[in-house]
């Protein structure tokens, strides 16, 4: 965790006067400080579209540090903030629950207490710093510009996804789900006035897929399926020339198939696997030279064939496995595609083993 001492000695003066008390970063009371000199040192933007800083603590992106509001374990902003007893160091509840000793100082953890005040500061930080760059109509209604915020280094959606990914990698799934839910709500709000915006629809499809991953990890299969299906619905209505979108769509369909497969509903699983296979076949027809797409097709063929075998349709299963093997054996990869070659060999090995088991 970044040290508070790394920040400047005085709280920047752009703070709202209605916010009083101790600055959460410097630990100083800035209610009585002379704010004029600091304001004179802040470079004024000449961009007429520039919106004044909205940081609830008066910081801009050059002076505010996330450290004091972040969890040392997951490296994301605090979620369900909890304080260790007796050392008082603060972490996400889900993160610190896995430790017996404080990760920061090594003291025995005798108990935990929630810290709603610090969590409220984190929530205010998100509202203040990570803002959506909404379209801002100029005098000519036909000309629209992006609103630029002085106190933000990235758009709110990208910021929330970044925090969610950090939390997810650290197995703080509730934190990740919370940030992604906020992001999805933001995009839905934007879509109310821009229903045909392809970028927004693709972003929402991706975020919904990530929410599905969170629910799946938490063991909530019904909610995961709901998110994956909504993700697939958004992505299936977008242009198929974007290979990344095609891959995301096919993965969402496969994940729904996986959940049905492990739930014992083989017919439903096969239906979704087959849909994913169709998406990938069409992508390969348009992009036959893209090796990753060929490997994706082989993977989908293997999934469909595996279900066919479990349903008792051995001849169809063998045919599917053989077609997948042919796809991969024809695929020639260069020396700079080591990771793809490793994946190709792994899938090929699986397929040969399946044929050997017939």
Short mmCIF file of N, CA, C and O in Angstrom, two decimals, residues 114-211:
data_model
loop_
_atom_site.label_atom_id
_atom_site.label_comp_id
_atom_site.label_asym_id
_atom_site.label_seq_id
_atom_site.Cartn_x
_atom_site.Cartn_y
_atom_site.Cartn_z
N UNK A 114 -16.06 -3.41 10.76
CA UNK A 114 -16.37 -2.70 9.51
C UNK A 114 -16.00 -1.23 9.67
O UNK A 114 -16.01 -0.70 10.78
N UNK A 115 -15.69 -0.59 8.56
CA UNK A 115 -15.33 0.83 8.58
C UNK A 115 -16.20 1.55 7.55
O UNK A 115 -15.76 1.85 6.44
N UNK A 116 -17.45 1.83 7.90
CA UNK A 116 -18.37 2.46 6.95
C UNK A 116 -17.94 3.86 6.52
O UNK A 116 -18.24 4.29 5.41
N UNK A 117 -17.23 4.56 7.40
CA UNK A 117 -16.80 5.93 7.05
C UNK A 117 -15.79 5.91 5.91
O UNK A 117 -15.90 6.68 4.95
N UNK A 118 -14.78 5.03 6.02
CA UNK A 118 -13.79 4.96 4.96
C UNK A 118 -14.43 4.43 3.67
O UNK A 118 -14.12 4.88 2.57
N UNK A 119 -15.35 3.47 3.80
CA UNK A 119 -16.02 2.95 2.61
C UNK A 119 -16.82 4.05 1.93
O UNK A 119 -16.89 4.13 0.70
N UNK A 120 -17.41 4.94 2.73
CA UNK A 120 -18.16 6.06 2.15
C UNK A 120 -17.23 6.99 1.37
O UNK A 120 -17.60 7.52 0.32
N UNK A 121 -16.01 7.16 1.88
CA UNK A 121 -15.02 7.99 1.16
C UNK A 121 -14.65 7.34 -0.17
O UNK A 121 -14.50 8.03 -1.18
N UNK A 122 -14.48 6.02 -0.18
CA UNK A 122 -14.16 5.31 -1.41
C UNK A 122 -15.29 5.50 -2.43
O UNK A 122 -15.04 5.78 -3.61
N UNK A 123 -16.52 5.35 -1.95
CA UNK A 123 -17.66 5.50 -2.85
C UNK A 123 -17.75 6.92 -3.40
O UNK A 123 -18.07 7.12 -4.58
N UNK A 124 -17.46 7.89 -2.57
CA UNK A 124 -17.46 9.28 -3.03
C UNK A 124 -16.33 9.52 -4.02
O UNK A 124 -16.46 10.31 -4.96
N UNK A 125 -15.21 8.87 -3.80
CA UNK A 125 -14.10 9.01 -4.75
C UNK A 125 -14.51 8.50 -6.13
O UNK A 125 -14.24 9.13 -7.15
N UNK A 126 -15.16 7.35 -6.18
CA UNK A 126 -15.60 6.80 -7.45
C UNK A 126 -16.56 7.75 -8.14
O UNK A 126 -16.45 8.03 -9.33
N UNK A 127 -17.50 8.28 -7.38
CA UNK A 127 -18.47 9.22 -7.96
C UNK A 127 -17.79 10.50 -8.43
O UNK A 127 -18.19 11.09 -9.43
N UNK A 128 -16.77 10.92 -7.72
CA UNK A 128 -16.14 12.19 -8.05
C UNK A 128 -15.06 12.12 -9.10
O UNK A 128 -14.99 12.97 -9.99
N UNK A 129 -14.20 11.11 -9.02
CA UNK A 129 -13.06 11.03 -9.93
C UNK A 129 -13.37 10.28 -11.22
O UNK A 129 -12.92 10.67 -12.28
N UNK A 130 -14.07 9.18 -11.09
CA UNK A 130 -14.29 8.35 -12.28
C UNK A 130 -15.63 8.69 -12.90
O UNK A 130 -16.64 8.12 -12.58
N UNK A 131 -15.63 9.67 -13.77
CA UNK A 131 -16.87 10.14 -14.36
C UNK A 131 -16.97 9.75 -15.82
O UNK A 131 -16.00 9.70 -16.53
N UNK A 132 -18.21 9.53 -16.26
CA UNK A 132 -18.44 9.18 -17.66
C UNK A 132 -18.15 10.40 -18.52
O UNK A 132 -18.54 11.51 -18.19
N UNK A 133 -17.48 10.20 -19.65
CA UNK A 133 -17.32 11.27 -20.63
C UNK A 133 -18.56 11.25 -21.51
O UNK A 133 -18.63 10.55 -22.51
N UNK A 134 -19.56 11.99 -21.12
CA UNK A 134 -20.81 12.02 -21.86
C UNK A 134 -20.72 12.98 -23.04
O UNK A 134 -19.93 13.91 -23.04
N UNK A 135 -21.57 12.77 -24.02
CA UNK A 135 -21.63 13.67 -25.16
C UNK A 135 -22.18 15.01 -24.70
O UNK A 135 -23.15 15.07 -23.96
N UNK A 136 -21.55 16.07 -25.14
CA UNK A 136 -21.96 17.41 -24.74
C UNK A 136 -22.30 18.19 -26.00
O UNK A 136 -21.45 18.45 -26.84
N UNK A 137 -23.58 18.55 -26.12
CA UNK A 137 -24.03 19.22 -27.35
C UNK A 137 -23.48 20.64 -27.42
O UNK A 137 -23.54 21.39 -26.46
N UNK A 138 -22.96 20.98 -28.56
CA UNK A 138 -22.50 22.35 -28.80
C UNK A 138 -23.71 23.18 -29.22
O UNK A 138 -24.84 22.71 -29.25
N UNK A 139 -23.48 24.47 -29.56
CA UNK A 139 -24.58 25.32 -29.98
C UNK A 139 -25.26 24.72 -31.20
O UNK A 139 -26.47 24.75 -31.33
N UNK A 140 -24.47 24.18 -32.09
CA UNK A 140 -25.02 23.47 -33.23
C UNK A 140 -25.32 22.05 -32.77
O UNK A 140 -24.43 21.29 -32.44
N UNK A 141 -26.61 21.71 -32.71
CA UNK A 141 -27.01 20.41 -32.16
C UNK A 141 -26.40 19.25 -32.93
O UNK A 141 -26.29 18.15 -32.40
N UNK A 142 -26.00 19.48 -34.16
CA UNK A 142 -25.45 18.39 -34.97
C UNK A 142 -24.01 18.08 -34.61
O UNK A 142 -23.47 17.05 -34.98
N UNK A 143 -23.36 19.00 -33.88
CA UNK A 143 -21.95 18.82 -33.52
C UNK A 143 -21.87 18.47 -32.04
O UNK A 143 -22.32 19.22 -31.20
N UNK A 144 -21.27 17.34 -31.76
CA UNK A 144 -21.16 16.91 -30.36
C UNK A 144 -19.70 16.63 -30.01
O UNK A 144 -18.97 16.06 -30.80
N UNK A 145 -19.32 17.06 -28.82
CA UNK A 145 -17.96 16.85 -28.36
C UNK A 145 -17.97 16.01 -27.09
O UNK A 145 -19.01 15.88 -26.42
N UNK A 146 -16.85 15.47 -26.76
CA UNK A 146 -16.71 14.72 -25.52
C UNK A 146 -16.39 15.68 -24.38
O UNK A 146 -15.54 16.55 -24.52
N UNK A 147 -17.09 15.52 -23.28
CA UNK A 147 -16.77 16.33 -22.11
C UNK A 147 -15.48 15.80 -21.50
O UNK A 147 -15.32 14.60 -21.31
N UNK A 148 -14.56 16.69 -21.19
CA UNK A 148 -13.27 16.31 -20.60
C UNK A 148 -13.27 16.71 -19.13
O UNK A 148 -13.63 17.83 -18.79
N UNK A 149 -12.88 15.80 -18.26
CA UNK A 149 -12.83 16.11 -16.84
C UNK A 149 -11.38 16.29 -16.40
O UNK A 149 -10.52 15.49 -16.72
N UNK A 150 -11.16 17.36 -15.63
CA UNK A 150 -9.80 17.65 -15.18
C UNK A 150 -9.26 16.60 -14.24
O UNK A 150 -8.07 16.37 -14.16
N UNK A 151 -10.14 15.97 -13.49
CA UNK A 151 -9.68 15.11 -12.40
C UNK A 151 -9.78 13.62 -12.70
O UNK A 151 -9.86 12.81 -11.81
N UNK A 152 -9.78 13.25 -13.97
CA UNK A 152 -9.92 11.84 -14.30
C UNK A 152 -8.87 11.44 -15.32
O UNK A 152 -8.58 12.17 -16.25
N UNK A 153 -8.26 10.28 -15.11
CA UNK A 153 -7.22 9.82 -16.03
C UNK A 153 -7.79 8.83 -17.04
O UNK A 153 -7.13 8.49 -18.00
N UNK A 154 -9.00 8.33 -16.82
CA UNK A 154 -9.63 7.43 -17.78
C UNK A 154 -11.14 7.54 -17.61
O UNK A 154 -11.62 8.06 -16.61
N UNK A 155 -11.86 7.09 -18.59
CA UNK A 155 -13.30 7.12 -18.48
C UNK A 155 -13.78 6.23 -17.34
O UNK A 155 -13.13 5.26 -16.98
N UNK A 156 -14.94 6.56 -16.84
CA UNK A 156 -15.48 5.83 -15.68
C UNK A 156 -15.59 4.33 -15.97
O UNK A 156 -15.22 3.51 -15.13
N UNK A 157 -16.10 3.98 -17.15
CA UNK A 157 -16.26 2.57 -17.47
C UNK A 157 -14.94 1.83 -17.43
O UNK A 157 -14.84 0.75 -16.84
N UNK A 158 -13.91 2.41 -18.07
CA UNK A 158 -12.59 1.78 -18.08
C UNK A 158 -12.02 1.69 -16.67
O UNK A 158 -11.40 0.68 -16.30
N UNK A 159 -12.26 2.73 -15.87
CA UNK A 159 -11.77 2.75 -14.49
C UNK A 159 -12.43 1.63 -13.68
O UNK A 159 -11.76 0.88 -12.96
N UNK A 160 -13.75 1.49 -13.80
CA UNK A 160 -14.46 0.48 -13.04
C UNK A 160 -14.05 -0.93 -13.46
O UNK A 160 -13.90 -1.83 -12.63
N UNK A 161 -13.88 -1.14 -14.78
CA UNK A 161 -13.46 -2.45 -15.26
C UNK A 161 -12.05 -2.77 -14.77
O UNK A 161 -11.75 -3.91 -14.38
N UNK A 162 -11.18 -1.76 -14.76
CA UNK A 162 -9.81 -1.96 -14.25
C UNK A 162 -9.85 -2.42 -12.80
O UNK A 162 -9.18 -3.38 -12.41
N UNK A 163 -10.65 -1.75 -11.98
CA UNK A 163 -10.77 -2.12 -10.57
C UNK A 163 -11.38 -3.51 -10.42
O UNK A 163 -10.96 -4.30 -9.56
N UNK A 164 -12.36 -3.81 -11.26
CA UNK A 164 -13.01 -5.13 -11.18
C UNK A 164 -12.04 -6.25 -11.53
O UNK A 164 -12.02 -7.30 -10.88
N UNK A 165 -11.23 -6.04 -12.55
CA UNK A 165 -10.27 -7.07 -12.97
C UNK A 165 -9.22 -7.31 -11.90
O UNK A 165 -8.81 -8.45 -11.66
N UNK A 166 -8.77 -6.25 -11.26
CA UNK A 166 -7.81 -6.42 -10.16
C UNK A 166 -8.42 -7.25 -9.04
O UNK A 166 -7.79 -8.17 -8.51
N UNK A 167 -9.66 -6.91 -8.68
CA UNK A 167 -10.32 -7.63 -7.60
C UNK A 167 -10.59 -9.09 -7.99
O UNK A 167 -10.40 -10.00 -7.18
N UNK A 168 -10.99 -9.31 -9.23
CA UNK A 168 -11.30 -10.67 -9.69
C UNK A 168 -10.06 -11.54 -9.65
O UNK A 168 -10.10 -12.70 -9.20
N UNK A 169 -8.93 -11.00 -10.12
CA UNK A 169 -7.68 -11.77 -10.10
C UNK A 169 -7.26 -12.14 -8.68
O UNK A 169 -6.63 -13.17 -8.46
N UNK A 170 -7.63 -11.28 -7.72
CA UNK A 170 -7.28 -11.55 -6.32
C UNK A 170 -8.38 -12.33 -5.61
O UNK A 170 -8.34 -12.49 -4.39
N UNK A 171 -9.36 -12.84 -6.37
CA UNK A 171 -10.46 -13.64 -5.83
C UNK A 171 -11.39 -12.85 -4.91
O UNK A 171 -12.08 -13.44 -4.07
N UNK A 172 -11.41 -11.53 -5.07
CA UNK A 172 -12.39 -10.72 -4.35
C UNK A 172 -13.57 -10.52 -5.31
O UNK A 172 -13.74 -9.46 -5.91
N UNK A 173 -14.36 -11.55 -5.45
CA UNK A 173 -15.37 -11.59 -6.51
C UNK A 173 -16.51 -10.61 -6.25
O UNK A 173 -17.04 -9.99 -7.18
N UNK A 174 -16.91 -10.44 -5.00
CA UNK A 174 -17.99 -9.50 -4.69
C UNK A 174 -17.60 -8.07 -5.07
O UNK A 174 -18.42 -7.30 -5.56
N UNK A 175 -16.34 -7.73 -4.83
CA UNK A 175 -15.86 -6.40 -5.22
C UNK A 175 -15.92 -6.24 -6.73
O UNK A 175 -16.40 -5.23 -7.26
N UNK A 176 -15.43 -7.25 -7.44
CA UNK A 176 -15.45 -7.20 -8.90
C UNK A 176 -16.88 -7.08 -9.42
O UNK A 176 -17.17 -6.27 -10.31
N UNK A 177 -17.77 -7.85 -8.85
CA UNK A 177 -19.17 -7.82 -9.28
C UNK A 177 -19.79 -6.45 -9.04
O UNK A 177 -20.55 -5.93 -9.87
N UNK A 178 -19.47 -5.86 -7.90
CA UNK A 178 -20.01 -4.53 -7.57
C UNK A 178 -19.58 -3.48 -8.58
O UNK A 178 -20.39 -2.70 -9.08
N UNK A 179 -18.28 -3.47 -8.92
CA UNK A 179 -17.77 -2.46 -9.88
C UNK A 179 -18.35 -2.70 -11.27
O UNK A 179 -18.70 -1.75 -11.99
N UNK A 180 -18.45 -3.95 -11.68
CA UNK A 180 -18.99 -4.26 -13.01
C UNK A 180 -20.47 -3.92 -13.09
O UNK A 180 -20.96 -3.47 -14.13
N UNK A 181 -21.21 -4.11 -12.00
CA UNK A 181 -22.63 -3.75 -11.98
C UNK A 181 -22.81 -2.25 -12.17
O UNK A 181 -23.70 -1.81 -12.89
N UNK A 182 -21.94 -1.47 -11.52
CA UNK A 182 -21.98 -0.02 -11.69
C UNK A 182 -21.71 0.36 -13.14
O UNK A 182 -22.37 1.22 -13.72
N UNK A 183 -20.72 -0.32 -13.72
CA UNK A 183 -20.35 -0.04 -15.11
C UNK A 183 -21.51 -0.38 -16.05
O UNK A 183 -21.83 0.39 -16.96
N UNK A 184 -22.16 -1.52 -15.82
CA UNK A 184 -23.29 -1.93 -16.66
C UNK A 184 -24.43 -0.93 -16.55
O UNK A 184 -25.08 -0.59 -17.56
N UNK A 185 -24.69 -0.46 -15.35
CA UNK A 185 -25.76 0.53 -15.15
C UNK A 185 -25.45 1.82 -15.91
O UNK A 185 -26.35 2.43 -16.52
N UNK A 186 -24.19 2.24 -15.87
CA UNK A 186 -23.79 3.45 -16.60
C UNK A 186 -24.03 3.30 -18.10
O UNK A 186 -24.56 4.20 -18.75
N UNK A 187 -23.63 2.15 -18.65
CA UNK A 187 -23.76 1.94 -20.09
C UNK A 187 -25.23 1.85 -20.49
O UNK A 187 -25.65 2.39 -21.52
N UNK A 188 -26.05 1.20 -19.67
CA UNK A 188 -27.48 1.12 -19.95
C UNK A 188 -28.08 2.52 -19.99
O UNK A 188 -28.94 2.81 -20.84
N UNK A 189 -27.65 3.36 -19.08
CA UNK A 189 -28.15 4.73 -19.05
C UNK A 189 -27.77 5.48 -20.32
O UNK A 189 -28.58 6.22 -20.88
N UNK A 190 -26.55 5.27 -20.77
CA UNK A 190 -26.09 5.90 -22.00
C UNK A 190 -26.88 5.40 -23.21
O UNK A 190 -27.20 6.16 -24.12
N UNK A 191 -27.20 4.12 -23.21
CA UNK A 191 -27.90 3.53 -24.34
C UNK A 191 -29.34 4.04 -24.49
O UNK A 191 -29.92 3.94 -25.57
N UNK A 192 -29.88 4.60 -23.42
CA UNK A 192 -31.24 5.14 -23.51
C UNK A 192 -31.32 6.26 -24.54
O UNK A 192 -32.36 6.45 -25.17
N UNK A 193 -30.22 6.98 -24.70
CA UNK A 193 -30.21 8.08 -25.67
C UNK A 193 -29.38 7.75 -26.91
O UNK A 193 -29.31 8.55 -27.83
N UNK A 194 -28.75 6.58 -26.90
CA UNK A 194 -27.91 6.18 -28.05
C UNK A 194 -28.09 4.68 -28.31
O UNK A 194 -27.13 3.90 -28.22
N UNK A 195 -29.30 4.27 -28.62
CA UNK A 195 -29.60 2.85 -28.75
C UNK A 195 -28.78 2.15 -29.82
O UNK A 195 -28.50 0.96 -29.71
N UNK A 196 -28.41 2.88 -30.87
CA UNK A 196 -27.70 2.26 -31.99
C UNK A 196 -26.18 2.40 -31.90
O UNK A 196 -25.48 2.10 -32.86
N UNK A 197 -25.68 2.87 -30.75
CA UNK A 197 -24.25 3.05 -30.58
C UNK A 197 -23.56 1.69 -30.46
O UNK A 197 -23.70 0.99 -29.45
N UNK A 198 -22.83 1.32 -31.50
CA UNK A 198 -22.19 0.00 -31.53
C UNK A 198 -21.16 -0.17 -30.43
O UNK A 198 -21.06 -1.23 -29.79
N UNK A 199 -20.38 0.88 -30.19
CA UNK A 199 -19.36 0.79 -29.15
C UNK A 199 -19.97 0.52 -27.78
O UNK A 199 -19.48 -0.32 -27.02
N UNK A 200 -21.04 1.25 -27.46
CA UNK A 200 -21.69 1.05 -26.16
C UNK A 200 -22.29 -0.35 -26.04
O UNK A 200 -22.18 -1.00 -25.00
N UNK A 201 -22.90 -0.83 -27.11
CA UNK A 201 -23.50 -2.16 -27.08
C UNK A 201 -22.44 -3.25 -26.92
O UNK A 201 -22.64 -4.24 -26.21
N UNK A 202 -21.32 -3.07 -27.59
CA UNK A 202 -20.25 -4.06 -27.47
C UNK A 202 -19.64 -4.02 -26.07
O UNK A 202 -19.30 -5.07 -25.49
N UNK A 203 -19.51 -2.80 -25.51
CA UNK A 203 -18.98 -2.67 -24.15
C UNK A 203 -19.91 -3.34 -23.15
O UNK A 203 -19.46 -4.06 -22.24
N UNK A 204 -21.21 -3.13 -23.32
CA UNK A 204 -22.17 -3.73 -22.39
C UNK A 204 -22.14 -5.25 -22.52
O UNK A 204 -22.19 -5.97 -21.51
N UNK A 205 -22.04 -5.75 -23.74
CA UNK A 205 -21.96 -7.19 -23.93
C UNK A 205 -20.76 -7.79 -23.21
O UNK A 205 -20.87 -8.84 -22.57
N UNK A 206 -19.61 -7.11 -23.30
CA UNK A 206 -18.40 -7.60 -22.64
C UNK A 206 -18.54 -7.55 -21.11
O UNK A 206 -18.17 -8.50 -20.41
N UNK A 207 -19.09 -6.45 -20.59
CA UNK A 207 -19.24 -6.30 -19.14
C UNK A 207 -20.23 -7.33 -18.60
O UNK A 207 -20.01 -7.92 -17.53
N UNK A 208 -21.31 -7.58 -19.32
CA UNK A 208 -22.28 -8.59 -18.89
C UNK A 208 -21.64 -9.98 -18.84
O UNK A 208 -21.93 -10.78 -17.94
N UNK A 209 -20.76 -10.26 -19.81
CA UNK A 209 -20.05 -11.52 -19.79
C UNK A 209 -19.15 -11.65 -18.56
O UNK A 209 -19.07 -12.72 -17.94
N UNK A 210 -18.51 -10.55 -18.19
CA UNK A 210 -17.67 -10.56 -17.00
C UNK A 210 -18.51 -10.73 -15.73
O UNK A 210 -18.08 -11.39 -14.77
N UNK A 211 -19.70 -10.12 -15.72
CA UNK A 211 -20.60 -10.33 -14.58
C UNK A 211 -21.01 -11.80 -14.48
O UNK A 211 -21.15 -12.36 -13.39
#
